[in-house]
CSV table of C-alpha atoms in Angstrom, one decimal:
chain,number,residue,atom,x,y,z
S,1,UNK,CA,-18.6,15.6,-54.3
S,2,UNK,CA,-18.7,12.1,-55.9
S,3,UNK,CA,-19.4,8.5,-55.2
S,4,UNK,CA,-16.2,6.7,-55.8
S,5,UNK,CA,-15.0,3.1,-56.3
S,6,UNK,CA,-11.5,2.4,-55.1
S,7,UNK,CA,-9.6,-0.4,-56.8
S,8,UNK,CA,-6.2,-1.6,-55.5
S,9,UNK,CA,-4.9,-5.1,-54.5
S,10,UNK,CA,-3.3,-3.7,-51.3
S,11,UNK,CA,-5.8,-3.2,-48.5
S,12,UNK,CA,-3.5,-0.6,-47.0
S,13,UNK,CA,-3.6,1.5,-50.2
S,14,UNK,CA,-7.4,1.2,-50.4
S,15,UNK,CA,-7.5,2.5,-46.8
S,16,UNK,CA,-5.2,5.4,-47.6
S,17,UNK,CA,-7.1,6.4,-50.7
S,18,UNK,CA,-10.4,6.1,-49.0
S,19,UNK,CA,-9.2,8.3,-46.1
S,20,UNK,CA,-8.0,11.0,-48.5
S,21,UNK,CA,-11.3,10.9,-50.5
S,22,UNK,CA,-13.5,11.0,-47.4
S,23,UNK,CA,-11.5,13.9,-45.9
S,24,UNK,CA,-12.0,15.6,-49.3
S,25,UNK,CA,-15.8,15.3,-48.9
S,26,UNK,CA,-16.3,12.3,-51.3
S,27,UNK,CA,-18.1,9.0,-50.6
S,28,UNK,CA,-16.4,5.7,-51.2
S,29,UNK,CA,-19.2,3.5,-52.3
S,30,UNK,CA,-17.1,0.4,-52.8
S,31,UNK,CA,-13.7,-1.3,-53.0
S,32,UNK,CA,-12.3,-3.9,-55.2
S,33,UNK,CA,-9.0,-5.9,-55.0
S,34,UNK,CA,-8.5,-6.7,-58.7
S,35,UNK,CA,-9.6,-5.7,-62.2
S,36,UNK,CA,-12.2,-8.4,-62.5
S,37,UNK,CA,-13.8,-7.5,-59.2
S,38,UNK,CA,-13.7,-3.8,-60.3
S,39,UNK,CA,-15.8,-4.6,-63.4
S,40,UNK,CA,-18.4,-6.4,-61.2
S,41,UNK,CA,-18.5,-3.6,-58.7
S,42,UNK,CA,-18.8,-1.0,-61.4
S,43,UNK,CA,-21.9,-2.7,-62.9
S,44,UNK,CA,-23.4,-3.0,-59.5
S,45,UNK,CA,-22.6,0.4,-58.0
S,46,UNK,CA,-22.4,2.8,-61.1
S,47,UNK,CA,-20.0,5.1,-59.3
S,48,UNK,CA,-19.2,8.6,-60.5
S,49,UNK,CA,-15.5,7.8,-60.6
S,50,UNK,CA,-13.1,4.9,-60.2
S,51,UNK,CA,-9.5,5.1,-58.9
S,52,UNK,CA,-7.7,2.1,-60.4
S,53,UNK,CA,-4.3,0.5,-59.7
S,54,UNK,CA,-2.5,-1.3,-62.5
S,55,UNK,CA,-0.4,-4.2,-61.2
S,56,UNK,CA,-3.0,-6.5,-59.6
S,57,UNK,CA,-3.7,-10.3,-59.6
S,58,UNK,CA,-6.5,-11.9,-61.7
S,59,UNK,CA,-6.9,-8.9,-64.1
S,60,UNK,CA,-4.6,-5.8,-64.3
S,61,UNK,CA,-6.0,-2.3,-64.1
S,62,UNK,CA,-5.5,-1.2,-67.7
S,63,UNK,CA,-7.6,-4.2,-69.0
S,64,UNK,CA,-10.3,-3.4,-66.5
S,65,UNK,CA,-10.4,0.2,-67.8
S,66,UNK,CA,-10.8,-1.1,-71.3
S,67,UNK,CA,-13.7,-3.4,-70.4
S,68,UNK,CA,-15.5,-0.8,-68.2
S,69,UNK,CA,-15.1,1.9,-70.9
S,70,UNK,CA,-16.4,-0.6,-73.6
S,71,UNK,CA,-19.5,-1.2,-71.6
S,72,UNK,CA,-19.9,2.3,-70.1
S,73,UNK,CA,-18.2,4.9,-72.4
S,74,UNK,CA,-18.9,7.7,-70.0
S,75,UNK,CA,-17.2,6.0,-67.1
S,76,UNK,CA,-14.6,8.2,-65.4
S,77,UNK,CA,-11.5,6.4,-64.3
S,78,UNK,CA,-8.1,7.7,-62.9
S,79,UNK,CA,-5.1,5.5,-62.5
S,80,UNK,CA,-3.1,5.3,-59.2
S,81,UNK,CA,-0.1,3.2,-59.8
S,82,UNK,CA,3.6,2.7,-58.8
S,83,UNK,CA,4.4,2.0,-62.4
S,84,UNK,CA,5.0,5.5,-63.7
S,85,UNK,CA,6.8,4.9,-67.0
S,86,UNK,CA,5.6,6.7,-70.1
S,87,UNK,CA,4.5,3.5,-71.9
S,88,UNK,CA,2.2,2.6,-69.0
S,89,UNK,CA,0.7,6.1,-68.8
S,90,UNK,CA,0.1,6.1,-72.6
S,91,UNK,CA,-1.6,2.6,-72.5
S,92,UNK,CA,-3.8,3.7,-69.6
S,93,UNK,CA,-4.9,6.9,-71.3
S,94,UNK,CA,-5.5,5.1,-74.6
S,95,UNK,CA,-7.7,2.6,-72.7
S,96,UNK,CA,-9.8,5.5,-71.5
S,97,UNK,CA,-8.3,6.7,-68.2
S,98,UNK,CA,-8.6,10.5,-67.5
S,99,UNK,CA,-5.4,10.9,-65.4
S,100,UNK,CA,-2.5,9.0,-64.0
S,101,UNK,CA,-1.2,9.4,-60.4
S,102,UNK,CA,2.1,7.9,-59.5
S,103,UNK,CA,2.6,6.3,-56.0
S,104,UNK,CA,3.7,7.5,-53.5
S,105,UNK,CA,1.3,10.4,-53.9
S,106,UNK,CA,0.3,13.4,-51.9
S,107,UNK,CA,-3.4,13.8,-50.8
S,108,UNK,CA,-3.7,17.1,-52.7
S,109,UNK,CA,-2.6,15.5,-55.9
S,110,UNK,CA,-5.4,12.8,-55.6
S,111,UNK,CA,-8.1,15.3,-54.7
S,112,UNK,CA,-7.1,17.7,-57.4
S,113,UNK,CA,-7.3,14.9,-60.0
S,114,UNK,CA,-10.6,13.6,-58.7
S,115,UNK,CA,-12.2,17.0,-58.6
S,116,UNK,CA,-11.1,17.8,-62.1
S,117,UNK,CA,-12.4,14.5,-63.4
S,118,UNK,CA,-15.8,15.0,-61.7
S,119,UNK,CA,-16.4,18.5,-63.2
L,1,UNK,CA,20.8,-5.1,-73.5
L,2,UNK,CA,23.6,-7.5,-72.4
L,3,UNK,CA,23.0,-9.3,-69.2
L,4,UNK,CA,25.9,-7.6,-67.5
L,5,UNK,CA,24.7,-4.2,-68.6
L,6,UNK,CA,21.2,-5.2,-67.5
L,7,UNK,CA,22.3,-6.3,-64.0
L,8,UNK,CA,24.3,-3.0,-63.5
L,9,UNK,CA,21.4,-0.8,-64.6
L,10,UNK,CA,19.0,-2.8,-62.5
L,11,UNK,CA,21.1,-2.4,-59.4
L,12,UNK,CA,21.7,1.3,-60.0
L,13,UNK,CA,18.0,1.9,-60.7
L,14,UNK,CA,16.9,0.0,-57.6
L,15,UNK,CA,19.3,2.0,-55.4
L,16,UNK,CA,18.1,5.3,-56.9
L,17,UNK,CA,14.5,4.2,-56.5
L,18,UNK,CA,15.1,3.4,-52.8
L,19,UNK,CA,16.3,6.9,-52.1
L,20,UNK,CA,13.4,8.4,-54.0
L,21,UNK,CA,10.6,6.4,-52.4
L,22,UNK,CA,11.8,6.0,-48.8
L,23,UNK,CA,12.1,9.2,-46.8
L,24,UNK,CA,15.0,10.0,-44.5
L,25,UNK,CA,17.4,7.5,-46.0
L,26,UNK,CA,20.7,8.3,-44.2
L,27,UNK,CA,22.9,5.7,-45.7
L,28,UNK,CA,22.9,3.2,-48.6
L,29,UNK,CA,25.7,0.8,-48.1
L,30,UNK,CA,27.6,-0.5,-51.2
L,31,UNK,CA,25.9,-3.5,-52.9
L,32,UNK,CA,27.4,-6.8,-52.0
L,33,UNK,CA,27.0,-10.4,-53.2
L,34,UNK,CA,24.1,-12.3,-51.6
L,35,UNK,CA,25.0,-16.0,-51.4
L,36,UNK,CA,23.0,-17.4,-48.5
L,37,UNK,CA,19.6,-18.9,-49.5
L,38,UNK,CA,17.9,-18.3,-46.2
L,39,UNK,CA,16.7,-14.9,-45.2
L,40,UNK,CA,17.7,-13.9,-41.7
L,41,UNK,CA,15.0,-11.4,-40.9
L,42,UNK,CA,11.4,-11.9,-39.9
L,43,UNK,CA,9.4,-10.1,-42.7
L,44,UNK,CA,10.1,-10.0,-46.4
L,45,UNK,CA,8.3,-8.9,-49.6
L,46,UNK,CA,9.0,-10.6,-52.9
L,47,UNK,CA,8.2,-8.9,-56.3
L,48,UNK,CA,8.9,-10.7,-59.5
L,49,UNK,CA,10.7,-8.9,-62.4
L,50,UNK,CA,10.1,-9.9,-66.0
L,51,UNK,CA,11.3,-8.5,-69.3
L,52,UNK,CA,14.9,-7.6,-70.3
L,53,UNK,CA,16.1,-8.7,-66.9
L,54,UNK,CA,14.3,-11.4,-64.9
L,55,UNK,CA,14.4,-12.2,-61.2
L,56,UNK,CA,13.0,-10.9,-57.9
L,57,UNK,CA,13.3,-7.9,-55.7
L,58,UNK,CA,13.2,-8.8,-52.1
L,59,UNK,CA,12.8,-6.2,-49.3
L,60,UNK,CA,13.4,-7.6,-45.8
L,61,UNK,CA,13.3,-6.1,-42.4
L,62,UNK,CA,12.0,-6.5,-38.8
L,63,UNK,CA,8.4,-5.7,-38.0
L,64,UNK,CA,9.2,-2.7,-35.8
L,65,UNK,CA,11.3,-1.1,-38.5
L,66,UNK,CA,8.6,-1.6,-41.1
L,67,UNK,CA,6.0,-0.3,-38.8
L,68,UNK,CA,8.1,2.9,-38.2
L,69,UNK,CA,8.7,3.2,-41.9
L,70,UNK,CA,5.0,3.0,-42.6
L,71,UNK,CA,4.4,5.7,-40.0
L,72,UNK,CA,7.2,7.9,-41.6
L,73,UNK,CA,5.7,7.5,-45.1
L,74,UNK,CA,2.0,7.5,-44.4
L,75,UNK,CA,1.6,9.1,-41.0
L,76,UNK,CA,0.1,6.2,-39.1
L,77,UNK,CA,1.6,3.3,-37.0
L,78,UNK,CA,0.5,-0.1,-38.4
L,79,UNK,CA,0.4,-3.7,-37.2
L,80,UNK,CA,-1.0,-7.0,-38.3
L,81,UNK,CA,-2.5,-7.5,-41.8
L,82,UNK,CA,-2.5,-3.8,-42.5
L,83,UNK,CA,1.3,-3.7,-41.8
L,84,UNK,CA,1.8,-6.6,-44.2
L,85,UNK,CA,-0.2,-4.8,-46.9
L,86,UNK,CA,1.7,-1.6,-46.3
L,87,UNK,CA,5.1,-3.3,-46.6
L,88,UNK,CA,3.9,-4.9,-49.8
L,89,UNK,CA,2.9,-1.6,-51.1
L,90,UNK,CA,6.3,0.1,-50.2
L,91,UNK,CA,8.1,-2.7,-52.1
L,92,UNK,CA,5.7,-2.2,-55.0
L,93,UNK,CA,6.5,1.5,-55.1
L,94,UNK,CA,10.3,0.7,-55.0
L,95,UNK,CA,9.9,-1.9,-57.8
L,96,UNK,CA,7.6,0.4,-59.8
L,97,UNK,CA,10.0,3.4,-59.5
L,98,UNK,CA,12.9,1.0,-60.4
L,99,UNK,CA,11.0,0.0,-63.6
L,100,UNK,CA,10.4,3.7,-64.4
L,101,UNK,CA,14.1,4.6,-64.0
L,102,UNK,CA,15.1,1.6,-66.1
L,103,UNK,CA,12.6,2.7,-68.8
L,104,UNK,CA,14.3,6.1,-68.9
L,105,UNK,CA,17.6,4.3,-69.6
L,106,UNK,CA,16.0,2.5,-72.5
L,107,UNK,CA,15.1,-0.9,-70.8
L,108,UNK,CA,11.7,-2.4,-70.2
L,109,UNK,CA,10.8,-4.6,-67.3
L,110,UNK,CA,7.4,-5.5,-65.8
L,111,UNK,CA,6.7,-6.3,-62.1
L,112,UNK,CA,4.3,-8.7,-60.4
L,113,UNK,CA,2.1,-8.0,-57.4
L,114,UNK,CA,4.0,-8.3,-54.1
L,115,UNK,CA,4.0,-11.4,-52.0
L,116,UNK,CA,4.6,-10.8,-48.2
L,117,UNK,CA,6.3,-13.5,-46.2
L,118,UNK,CA,6.4,-13.5,-42.4
L,119,UNK,CA,9.1,-15.7,-41.0
L,120,UNK,CA,12.5,-16.9,-42.2
L,121,UNK,CA,12.4,-18.8,-45.5
L,122,UNK,CA,14.8,-20.3,-48.1
L,123,UNK,CA,15.2,-19.1,-51.6
L,124,UNK,CA,16.3,-21.1,-54.6
L,125,UNK,CA,16.4,-20.8,-58.4
L,126,UNK,CA,18.5,-17.6,-58.8
L,127,UNK,CA,21.9,-17.4,-60.5
L,128,UNK,CA,23.1,-14.2,-58.9
L,129,UNK,CA,22.2,-12.3,-55.7
L,130,UNK,CA,23.0,-8.7,-54.7
L,131,UNK,CA,22.0,-7.1,-51.5
L,132,UNK,CA,21.9,-3.5,-50.5
L,133,UNK,CA,21.5,-2.5,-46.9
L,134,UNK,CA,19.8,0.8,-46.2
L,135,UNK,CA,19.8,2.8,-43.0
L,136,UNK,CA,16.7,5.0,-42.4
L,137,UNK,CA,16.7,7.7,-39.7
L,138,UNK,CA,14.3,6.9,-36.8
L,139,UNK,CA,13.4,3.5,-38.5
L,140,UNK,CA,16.5,1.3,-38.6
L,141,UNK,CA,17.8,-0.9,-41.3
L,142,UNK,CA,16.0,-2.5,-44.3
L,143,UNK,CA,17.7,-4.8,-46.7
L,144,UNK,CA,17.0,-5.0,-50.4
L,145,UNK,CA,18.0,-8.1,-52.3
L,146,UNK,CA,18.0,-8.5,-56.0
L,147,UNK,CA,17.9,-12.1,-57.2
L,148,UNK,CA,18.7,-12.5,-60.9
L,149,UNK,CA,18.0,-15.2,-63.4
L,150,UNK,CA,20.1,-14.5,-66.5
């Protein structure tokens, strides 16, 4: 079970992911609505894992992954995005993300990815 | 890609995306020209498209239809700000899937975060508009408009 930071610009999607994670026995320690806020919250909360959207205002998710990984190389981040094309996935993995979940997603797919990343 | 080819592929990809993202789609009506500048429906979401084709994807519908759609997709009835956020996310998923389908066809577009508008509004600055009406079982009708700048 892990302490997780949920990053998505849509409040609804944060609520959905939080619900899935809590039902799976995890604790959501914080939420952020853009990449810049995610970096600030990561430094403050040191979560075990981050779920990260890509298309967000202020700073997109892939850039936030780069900056978090540069400061905290052991950070565990999985992407949750509606942008599922190969180029996006490759960029996110190259930036340091462990997995890429395409929206709309099933709860099982999220929990399976989170639990694998936390092992 | 040529602008004509780009428009055709964008329309086809957006229609394919609609049927993949939205459950229980019973009918997708043939695309038709969108010429009016004022939306006729109370809630809309705008997502910008940049890249090989530029423009906007607009998803419009009545609040009760979007509320039922949110319930059909995510298992809970929604209202107020959470409904607006949900509608933005549904449009985001449609636009994201559209960009993925276009990518498989060899075209690259990016999308912007969604903007949700409540109330009728006027749209300007597009050269071509195409609308696709979708009927969804137990939900009603939702209209997708593609506004293109060539």
